[in-house]
Amino acid sequence: MRRPPLPRRQGPTTPKSRSPQGRTPFLARLRVGSKLMLLVLLPVTGMLVFTAFSAAAQGEEARTLDRFHQAIGVSFATTEVSDAVARERIAAVLARLHPGRAALTERSAAERATDRTLLRAADRATSWPHSDVSGKLDAVSRQLHAVRVETGTGSLGAPDVVQRYQSVEDQLLDTVAALESERPTRAAGRAADAHVALLEAIEAGERERAEVAILLDAPAERSVAAAGRWPALEEAQLREFRQNTSDRLWAEVYTTQFEAPGRAVRKVRDMLTAADPQTSHWPSYDSWLTASGARIQSLRAVQDRAARELARTAAHDLSAARTRAVRDLALSLTVLGVVTVLALALRRSITRPLSEVSAGARALSDGDLSYDIRYAGRDELGDVADTFRALRVTTERLAAEIRSMNTAIDDNRLGHRADVGSFLGTWAQLLGGMNGTMASFAAAHGRRRKAERELESIFNLSLDLLCISGLDGYLKRVNPAFERTLGYSGETLLSKPYIEFVHEDDRAGTREALERLAVGVELAEFENRYLRADGTECWLQWSARPVLEEGLIYAAARDVTERRRAAEEQAALRRVATLVAHGAPPSEVFSKVAREVGDLLSTNAAVLRNESDGSRTVLGTVHWIPQEPEEATREVRRTAAHAALTEVARTRRAARAGRAAAAPIVVDDRLWGFVVAASALDSLPEGTESRLADFTELVATAIANADSRDQLTASRARVVAAGDASRRRIERDLHDGVQQRLVALQLDLRLAESMLTDPTSELAEQIAHVSKGLDDAFQDLLQVARGIHPAILSKGGLGPALRSLARRSAVPVELDLRLPATRFPEQLEVAAYYVTSECLTNAAKHAHARVVSVDAGIRDDVLELTIADDGVGGAETGRGSGLIGLIDRVEAIGGKLTVSSPPGRGTTMRVRLPLSGGPSTQV
């Protein structure tokens, strides 16, 4: 056959696409279009890198400005707290100087306003993650609470009140300064400095207002040596404000200095700083408060405008930064788009003919000889197209030889050989290799048969269950391990649909798995139960792969029965442990243990307790088999159980004896009882006794917990009973001793008074005064005796005692008593009385309540007592011993006391006292 002429090549024909080491250079790996794009876009890449760094810097600037914007929001909320604390300070000072209902009301209103601003500031601070502003505000709240408590008790003088509040204000102003300390831009920094300086100036004015008010209240008792320190600080801060703020705001501040309140304040300052201050010319206390308050209010209005100017400056800087970032990014993307369009046009003019030649080469490599390359250019690409056309002719001849070789293989004519002499070069080598392949094909048959025999050996010797199933639901082949595990012969397994060997409860899931395999989905770790030939169950874990074109499923299984059994045992132990951890009664734990043991071992199970007379009491039992077997079988089971219990009692270790197993329950190093399991049919497997031992440890823990709770309850009851007995003894001693002595002294004084001849004499007046003192002491002693142990509680019962408490209460009490005429147990009456007494005392002393409601009634054999007030709330059981003592007293008799006291919404205490006494957990 004549070969078509090849186009003439230019230059050397040695391929240069690879380096001498055989590795492809980097540029040779890129397509021509990619190289062109790389050449065009390389300068643009540098510009993009520069733009990216610029955008990153602008983004960081925007984030800094955004963080500053958020910081001043938190700062403004903190500033509101500072203003509220300043108002509370002056209200507290005025209430200390001139106490009265109006002053106390104003101080309470100021405290509530401060609490509201603190809550708002704390909510705002939660969104600020860069510093612990919430923690600082919480510390301020606690410090304010301490100052209020001390101020309320009257233990602080007015100067001390100012000093305590000053430390709180310093913390708040330091927090504001820290939040506004960042300077993202020069304008924002100046606005922040101006805002902080004006805050400091206002605070100096507030401190001056308080101290001068104290001085004017009692000018003769105080010195004016320090009167000029706050004006000096205010002037310094105002100078700082002038340097950083706008002319408009400074003009407003300057104007406030020359208004009537400002002139009045300056006049007072001049008086106080005079060399010889004349107190007679000083202003009045009220006029000073009015003038200084109006001046500070004007400064606060300027401070609000300075805050708004700071917010506007921060918002403007943030908006400008974001605008610059968007503008630069849009410009860069525009330039990149223009350059990309130009590069794509150039790339298309070169890569289009290359793509046509490449498509022809791919078609040829894929065996498509009908593809024709139409490009006929005069450039290098045209030469490549001519070469591929010649290659297609040669490929057609080679394909014909290959087809004839395949036909010979299909016809089993292994002596057929291709015509190597009509080809040259690589093609001749390829056909020679095919001839060698044909010569080796027969030998491959022998090797395949050998491999099949080896696979057969592996299939038969595998310990895993291997099988081949058809999509028709029948097993086609199983290995010996499959037969041994299930106990069926191979003929039996192949003769029935394998779904009949699956446990009835798992057949639906198995059918769903087969449906998935029928559509080509592989299965992994699918588990179901099979029934063995002896009737027992076994769990198998399957991995299966379908071969739909053959209509077969290849599957392998593993027996996981023991693993599932261990998992079920651990689950049962967890359920019992959870019950013990929740403090369930021992009787419930015993029943749960018996039930879990019976379900786990498929046996009868029981929990037994040793008695002092040698007998055993059944505390929990379960019968796993509803129908008891015949008497002979029951006797065998009882004998085995007795043998196991005897062995455990002797060795104090778990033991197994035929159909029964037992484990000891040891509490405080004594044999408390047993957990026993007995099978109705077969002997128990080895290891059953160790599985029982895990449950006995949990039972022992439950018994120990119950003993601890009983001891705690008894200890509380003894403490409360001892306290009540001491109260009654002290009350009796007072009544029989001191009260009788006071009555005798009163009688003696009256006798002496009756012996006087002149009732208007000085001696008669002195005797009358002493008699009056004895009467008062006697009444005080009666009140003390009633508080220790009221006699009316012992004589009249709970209802009259509660009514007596309501009459003596300092706070009005609304009673709603629905009590029977019969008496309650003494401990219950004492507990209810002292709970009510403590609540009324707290409502008057701490809660500042206006009214208290007391409701009592019987429901479901329980005395329900509810005491509610409309005071300040905030009571906590963990603070102070009063509530803790009440809880101990109530719980000692089996009751329950709950306290609900939200701040500002009053306190409600609910008590439930069982009429039959406290619960028992005796086992």
PDB file of C-alpha atoms in Angstrom, residues 104-295:
ATOM      1  CA  LEU A 104     -36.754  60.767 100.533  1.00  0.00           C
ATOM      2  CA  THR A 105     -39.236  60.476  97.646  1.00  0.00           C
ATOM      3  CA  GLU A 106     -36.910  62.490  95.393  1.00  0.00           C
ATOM      4  CA  ARG A 107     -33.940  60.311  96.399  1.00  0.00           C
ATOM      5  CA  SER A 108     -35.915  57.115  95.663  1.00  0.00           C
ATOM      6  CA  ALA A 109     -36.953  58.485  92.250  1.00  0.00           C
ATOM      7  CA  ALA A 110     -33.326  59.362  91.482  1.00  0.00           C
ATOM      8  CA  GLU A 111     -32.201  55.839  92.486  1.00  0.00           C
ATOM      9  CA  ARG A 112     -34.819  54.245  90.239  1.00  0.00           C
ATOM     10  CA  ALA A 113     -33.780  56.493  87.347  1.00  0.00           C
ATOM     11  CA  THR A 114     -30.142  55.480  87.888  1.00  0.00           C
ATOM     12  CA  ASP A 115     -31.093  51.788  87.862  1.00  0.00           C
ATOM     13  CA  ARG A 116     -32.971  52.223  84.592  1.00  0.00           C
ATOM     14  CA  THR A 117     -30.015  53.953  82.902  1.00  0.00           C
ATOM     15  CA  LEU A 118     -27.695  51.244  84.262  1.00  0.00           C
ATOM     16  CA  LEU A 119     -29.878  48.526  82.711  1.00  0.00           C
ATOM     17  CA  ARG A 120     -29.938  50.339  79.356  1.00  0.00           C
ATOM     18  CA  ALA A 121     -26.171  50.857  79.437  1.00  0.00           C
ATOM     19  CA  ALA A 122     -25.563  47.194  80.360  1.00  0.00           C
ATOM     20  CA  ASP A 123     -27.756  46.052  77.439  1.00  0.00           C
ATOM     21  CA  ARG A 124     -25.838  48.368  75.118  1.00  0.00           C
ATOM     22  CA  ALA A 125     -22.460  47.192  76.480  1.00  0.00           C
ATOM     23  CA  THR A 126     -23.192  43.528  75.687  1.00  0.00           C
ATOM     24  CA  SER A 127     -22.685  44.355  71.975  1.00  0.00           C
ATOM     25  CA  TRP A 128     -19.197  45.801  72.664  1.00  0.00           C
ATOM     26  CA  PRO A 129     -16.671  42.912  72.777  1.00  0.00           C
ATOM     27  CA  HIS A 130     -13.441  44.937  72.905  1.00  0.00           C
ATOM     28  CA  SER A 131     -13.410  45.745  76.636  1.00  0.00           C
ATOM     29  CA  ASP A 132     -15.234  44.594  79.762  1.00  0.00           C
ATOM     30  CA  VAL A 133     -17.643  47.543  79.969  1.00  0.00           C
ATOM     31  CA  SER A 134     -20.380  45.221  81.264  1.00  0.00           C
ATOM     32  CA  GLY A 135     -18.133  44.144  84.139  1.00  0.00           C
ATOM     33  CA  LYS A 136     -17.332  47.765  85.022  1.00  0.00           C
ATOM     34  CA  LEU A 137     -21.027  48.681  84.985  1.00  0.00           C
ATOM     35  CA  ASP A 138     -21.778  45.674  87.187  1.00  0.00           C
ATOM     36  CA  ALA A 139     -19.092  46.841  89.638  1.00  0.00           C
ATOM     37  CA  VAL A 140     -20.644  50.341  89.606  1.00  0.00           C
ATOM     38  CA  SER A 141     -24.069  48.781  90.332  1.00  0.00           C
ATOM     39  CA  ARG A 142     -22.709  46.871  93.326  1.00  0.00           C
ATOM     40  CA  GLN A 143     -20.888  49.964  94.629  1.00  0.00           C
ATOM     41  CA  LEU A 144     -24.039  52.072  94.257  1.00  0.00           C
ATOM     42  CA  HIS A 145     -25.999  49.455  96.180  1.00  0.00           C
ATOM     43  CA  ALA A 146     -23.458  49.605  99.024  1.00  0.00           C
ATOM     44  CA  VAL A 147     -23.587  53.433  99.123  1.00  0.00           C
ATOM     45  CA  ARG A 148     -27.406  53.388  99.147  1.00  0.00           C
ATOM     46  CA  VAL A 149     -27.486  50.922 102.021  1.00  0.00           C
ATOM     47  CA  GLU A 150     -25.085  53.021 104.079  1.00  0.00           C
ATOM     48  CA  THR A 151     -26.941  56.229 103.182  1.00  0.00           C
ATOM     49  CA  GLY A 152     -30.290  54.651 104.074  1.00  0.00           C
ATOM     50  CA  THR A 153     -29.050  53.597 107.508  1.00  0.00           C
ATOM     51  CA  GLY A 154     -27.841  57.158 108.221  1.00  0.00           C
ATOM     52  CA  SER A 155     -24.289  56.015 109.036  1.00  0.00           C
ATOM     53  CA  LEU A 156     -22.748  58.476 106.541  1.00  0.00           C
ATOM     54  CA  GLY A 157     -22.597  62.229 106.834  1.00  0.00           C
ATOM     55  CA  ALA A 158     -23.286  64.484 103.858  1.00  0.00           C
ATOM     56  CA  PRO A 159     -19.545  64.940 103.008  1.00  0.00           C
ATOM     57  CA  ASP A 160     -19.066  61.173 103.183  1.00  0.00           C
ATOM     58  CA  VAL A 161     -22.026  60.664 100.826  1.00  0.00           C
ATOM     59  CA  VAL A 162     -20.438  63.077  98.340  1.00  0.00           C
ATOM     60  CA  GLN A 163     -17.098  61.280  98.616  1.00  0.00           C
ATOM     61  CA  ARG A 164     -18.658  57.803  98.082  1.00  0.00           C
ATOM     62  CA  TYR A 165     -20.608  58.950  95.022  1.00  0.00           C
ATOM     63  CA  GLN A 166     -17.513  60.735  93.716  1.00  0.00           C
ATOM     64  CA  SER A 167     -15.616  57.417  93.454  1.00  0.00           C
ATOM     65  CA  VAL A 168     -18.522  55.977  91.400  1.00  0.00           C
ATOM     66  CA  GLU A 169     -18.524  59.028  89.102  1.00  0.00           C
ATOM     67  CA  ASP A 170     -14.743  58.729  88.632  1.00  0.00           C
ATOM     68  CA  GLN A 171     -15.128  55.122  87.486  1.00  0.00           C
ATOM     69  CA  LEU A 172     -17.872  56.048  85.001  1.00  0.00           C
ATOM     70  CA  LEU A 173     -15.933  59.008  83.582  1.00  0.00           C
ATOM     71  CA  ASP A 174     -12.802  56.849  83.252  1.00  0.00           C
ATOM     72  CA  THR A 175     -14.886  54.308  81.321  1.00  0.00           C
ATOM     73  CA  VAL A 176     -16.218  57.044  78.998  1.00  0.00           C
ATOM     74  CA  ALA A 177     -12.697  58.375  78.445  1.00  0.00           C
ATOM     75  CA  ALA A 178     -11.398  54.865  77.675  1.00  0.00           C
ATOM     76  CA  LEU A 179     -14.206  54.214  75.160  1.00  0.00           C
ATOM     77  CA  GLU A 180     -13.534  57.515  73.364  1.00  0.00           C
ATOM     78  CA  SER A 181      -9.732  57.309  73.590  1.00  0.00           C
ATOM     79  CA  GLU A 182      -9.274  55.778  70.139  1.00  0.00           C
ATOM     80  CA  ARG A 183      -8.501  58.397  67.459  1.00  0.00           C
ATOM     81  CA  PRO A 184      -9.374  56.980  64.023  1.00  0.00           C
ATOM     82  CA  THR A 185      -9.310  60.502  62.525  1.00  0.00           C
ATOM     83  CA  ARG A 186      -8.172  63.907  63.730  1.00  0.00           C
ATOM     84  CA  ALA A 187     -11.699  65.333  63.645  1.00  0.00           C
ATOM     85  CA  ALA A 188     -13.136  62.405  65.604  1.00  0.00           C
ATOM     86  CA  GLY A 189     -10.316  62.624  68.158  1.00  0.00           C
ATOM     87  CA  ARG A 190     -10.886  66.347  68.747  1.00  0.00           C
ATOM     88  CA  ALA A 191     -14.650  65.851  69.055  1.00  0.00           C
ATOM     89  CA  ALA A 192     -14.087  63.020  71.555  1.00  0.00           C
ATOM     90  CA  ASP A 193     -11.613  65.131  73.603  1.00  0.00           C
ATOM     91  CA  ALA A 194     -14.098  68.017  73.647  1.00  0.00           C
ATOM     92  CA  HIS A 195     -16.927  65.699  74.787  1.00  0.00           C
ATOM     93  CA  VAL A 196     -14.837  64.161  77.604  1.00  0.00           C
ATOM     94  CA  ALA A 197     -13.537  67.578  78.727  1.00  0.00           C
ATOM     95  CA  LEU A 198     -17.076  68.968  78.972  1.00  0.00           C
ATOM     96  CA  LEU A 199     -18.158  65.881  80.960  1.00  0.00           C
ATOM     97  CA  GLU A 200     -15.283  66.441  83.409  1.00  0.00           C
ATOM     98  CA  ALA A 201     -16.227  70.143  83.710  1.00  0.00           C
ATOM     99  CA  ILE A 202     -19.872  69.308  84.407  1.00  0.00           C
ATOM    100  CA  GLU A 203     -18.821  66.737  87.019  1.00  0.00           C
ATOM    101  CA  ALA A 204     -16.619  69.365  88.724  1.00  0.00           C
ATOM    102  CA  GLY A 205     -19.652  71.690  88.802  1.00  0.00           C
ATOM    103  CA  GLU A 206     -21.809  68.894  90.263  1.00  0.00           C
ATOM    104  CA  ARG A 207     -19.269  68.224  93.029  1.00  0.00           C
ATOM    105  CA  GLU A 208     -19.009  71.981  93.744  1.00  0.00           C
ATOM    106  CA  ARG A 209     -22.831  72.176  93.932  1.00  0.00           C
ATOM    107  CA  ALA A 210     -23.006  69.390  96.528  1.00  0.00           C
ATOM    108  CA  GLU A 211     -20.142  70.634  98.693  1.00  0.00           C
ATOM    109  CA  VAL A 212     -21.320  74.267  98.685  1.00  0.00           C
ATOM    110  CA  ALA A 213     -24.836  73.066  99.574  1.00  0.00           C
ATOM    111  CA  ILE A 214     -23.347  71.250 102.586  1.00  0.00           C
ATOM    112  CA  LEU A 215     -21.393  74.368 103.501  1.00  0.00           C
ATOM    113  CA  LEU A 216     -24.423  76.661 103.180  1.00  0.00           C
ATOM    114  CA  ASP A 217     -26.549  74.313 105.280  1.00  0.00           C
ATOM    115  CA  ALA A 218     -24.298  74.884 108.315  1.00  0.00           C
ATOM    116  CA  PRO A 219     -21.707  77.581 107.416  1.00  0.00           C
ATOM    117  CA  ALA A 220     -20.535  78.083 110.952  1.00  0.00           C
ATOM    118  CA  GLU A 221     -19.520  74.445 111.359  1.00  0.00           C
ATOM    119  CA  ARG A 222     -17.471  73.969 108.208  1.00  0.00           C
ATOM    120  CA  SER A 223     -14.385  75.414 106.572  1.00  0.00           C
ATOM    121  CA  VAL A 224     -14.237  76.905 103.061  1.00  0.00           C
ATOM    122  CA  ALA A 225     -10.583  76.058 102.492  1.00  0.00           C
ATOM    123  CA  ALA A 226     -11.295  73.675  99.624  1.00  0.00           C
ATOM    124  CA  ALA A 227     -14.056  75.736  98.023  1.00  0.00           C
ATOM    125  CA  GLY A 228     -11.949  76.764  95.045  1.00  0.00           C
ATOM    126  CA  ARG A 229     -10.669  73.362  93.898  1.00  0.00           C
ATOM    127  CA  TRP A 230     -13.709  72.447  91.783  1.00  0.00           C
ATOM    128  CA  PRO A 231     -13.959  75.819  89.931  1.00  0.00           C
ATOM    129  CA  ALA A 232     -10.276  75.519  89.052  1.00  0.00           C
ATOM    130  CA  LEU A 233     -10.774  71.990  87.698  1.00  0.00           C
ATOM    131  CA  GLU A 234     -13.864  73.149  85.791  1.00  0.00           C
ATOM    132  CA  GLU A 235     -11.962  76.049  84.203  1.00  0.00           C
ATOM    133  CA  ALA A 236      -9.133  73.707  83.151  1.00  0.00           C
ATOM    134  CA  GLN A 237     -11.558  71.286  81.520  1.00  0.00           C
ATOM    135  CA  LEU A 238     -13.419  74.136  79.773  1.00  0.00           C
ATOM    136  CA  ARG A 239     -10.093  75.375  78.340  1.00  0.00           C
ATOM    137  CA  GLU A 240      -9.508  71.851  77.021  1.00  0.00           C
ATOM    138  CA  PHE A 241     -13.046  71.903  75.585  1.00  0.00           C
ATOM    139  CA  ARG A 242     -12.402  75.262  73.874  1.00  0.00           C
ATOM    140  CA  GLN A 243      -9.249  73.950  72.183  1.00  0.00           C
ATOM    141  CA  ASN A 244     -11.037  70.964  70.619  1.00  0.00           C
ATOM    142  CA  THR A 245     -14.649  72.032  69.952  1.00  0.00           C
ATOM    143  CA  SER A 246     -16.312  74.207  67.352  1.00  0.00           C
ATOM    144  CA  ASP A 247     -16.766  77.963  67.808  1.00  0.00           C
ATOM    145  CA  ARG A 248     -20.538  77.530  67.972  1.00  0.00           C
ATOM    146  CA  LEU A 249     -20.424  75.140  70.921  1.00  0.00           C
ATOM    147  CA  TRP A 250     -17.825  77.217  72.731  1.00  0.00           C
ATOM    148  CA  ALA A 251     -20.021  80.305  72.223  1.00  0.00           C
ATOM    149  CA  GLU A 252     -22.897  78.439  73.856  1.00  0.00           C
ATOM    150  CA  VAL A 253     -20.707  77.479  76.834  1.00  0.00           C
ATOM    151  CA  TYR A 254     -19.417  81.039  77.070  1.00  0.00           C
ATOM    152  CA  THR A 255     -22.970  82.354  77.044  1.00  0.00           C
ATOM    153  CA  THR A 256     -23.960  80.124  79.986  1.00  0.00           C
ATOM    154  CA  GLN A 257     -21.234  81.747  82.098  1.00  0.00           C
ATOM    155  CA  PHE A 258     -22.895  85.191  81.757  1.00  0.00           C
ATOM    156  CA  GLU A 259     -26.498  84.187  82.143  1.00  0.00           C
ATOM    157  CA  ALA A 260     -28.229  84.806  85.482  1.00  0.00           C
ATOM    158  CA  PRO A 261     -27.441  81.348  86.957  1.00  0.00           C
ATOM    159  CA  GLY A 262     -23.835  81.591  85.825  1.00  0.00           C
ATOM    160  CA  ARG A 263     -23.397  85.045  87.358  1.00  0.00           C
ATOM    161  CA  ALA A 264     -24.950  83.859  90.607  1.00  0.00           C
ATOM    162  CA  VAL A 265     -22.583  80.883  90.789  1.00  0.00           C
ATOM    163  CA  ARG A 266     -19.559  83.071  90.044  1.00  0.00           C
ATOM    164  CA  LYS A 267     -20.627  85.491  92.763  1.00  0.00           C
ATOM    165  CA  VAL A 268     -20.808  82.652  95.306  1.00  0.00           C
ATOM    166  CA  ARG A 269     -17.361  81.463  94.241  1.00  0.00           C
ATOM    167  CA  ASP A 270     -15.932  84.950  94.786  1.00  0.00           C
ATOM    168  CA  MET A 271     -17.467  85.046  98.273  1.00  0.00           C
ATOM    169  CA  LEU A 272     -16.041  81.640  99.169  1.00  0.00           C
ATOM    170  CA  THR A 273     -12.529  82.481  97.921  1.00  0.00           C
ATOM    171  CA  ALA A 274     -12.414  85.827  99.697  1.00  0.00           C
ATOM    172  CA  ALA A 275      -9.670  86.278 102.288  1.00  0.00           C
ATOM    173  CA  ASP A 276     -12.216  86.805 105.067  1.00  0.00           C
ATOM    174  CA  PRO A 277     -15.512  85.207 103.963  1.00  0.00           C
ATOM    175  CA  GLN A 278     -18.538  86.761 105.662  1.00  0.00           C
ATOM    176  CA  THR A 279     -21.179  84.128 106.156  1.00  0.00           C
ATOM    177  CA  SER A 280     -23.840  86.778 106.637  1.00  0.00           C
ATOM    178  CA  HIS A 281     -23.560  87.782 102.964  1.00  0.00           C
ATOM    179  CA  TRP A 282     -23.645  84.224 101.673  1.00  0.00           C
ATOM    180  CA  PRO A 283     -26.658  83.165  99.600  1.00  0.00           C
ATOM    181  CA  SER A 284     -29.346  80.936 100.996  1.00  0.00           C
ATOM    182  CA  TYR A 285     -29.245  77.185 100.713  1.00  0.00           C
ATOM    183  CA  ASP A 286     -32.253  77.071  98.299  1.00  0.00           C
ATOM    184  CA  SER A 287     -31.045  79.916  96.063  1.00  0.00           C
ATOM    185  CA  TRP A 288     -27.660  78.228  95.625  1.00  0.00           C
ATOM    186  CA  LEU A 289     -29.281  74.928  94.631  1.00  0.00           C
ATOM    187  CA  THR A 290     -31.575  76.677  92.152  1.00  0.00           C
ATOM    188  CA  ALA A 291     -28.831  78.780  90.496  1.00  0.00           C
ATOM    189  CA  SER A 292     -26.209  76.033  90.339  1.00  0.00           C
ATOM    190  CA  GLY A 293     -28.792  73.490  89.102  1.00  0.00           C
ATOM    191  CA  ALA A 294     -29.915  75.805  86.274  1.00  0.00           C
ATOM    192  CA  ARG A 295     -26.291  76.483  85.259  1.00  0.00           C
TER     193      ARG A 295
END
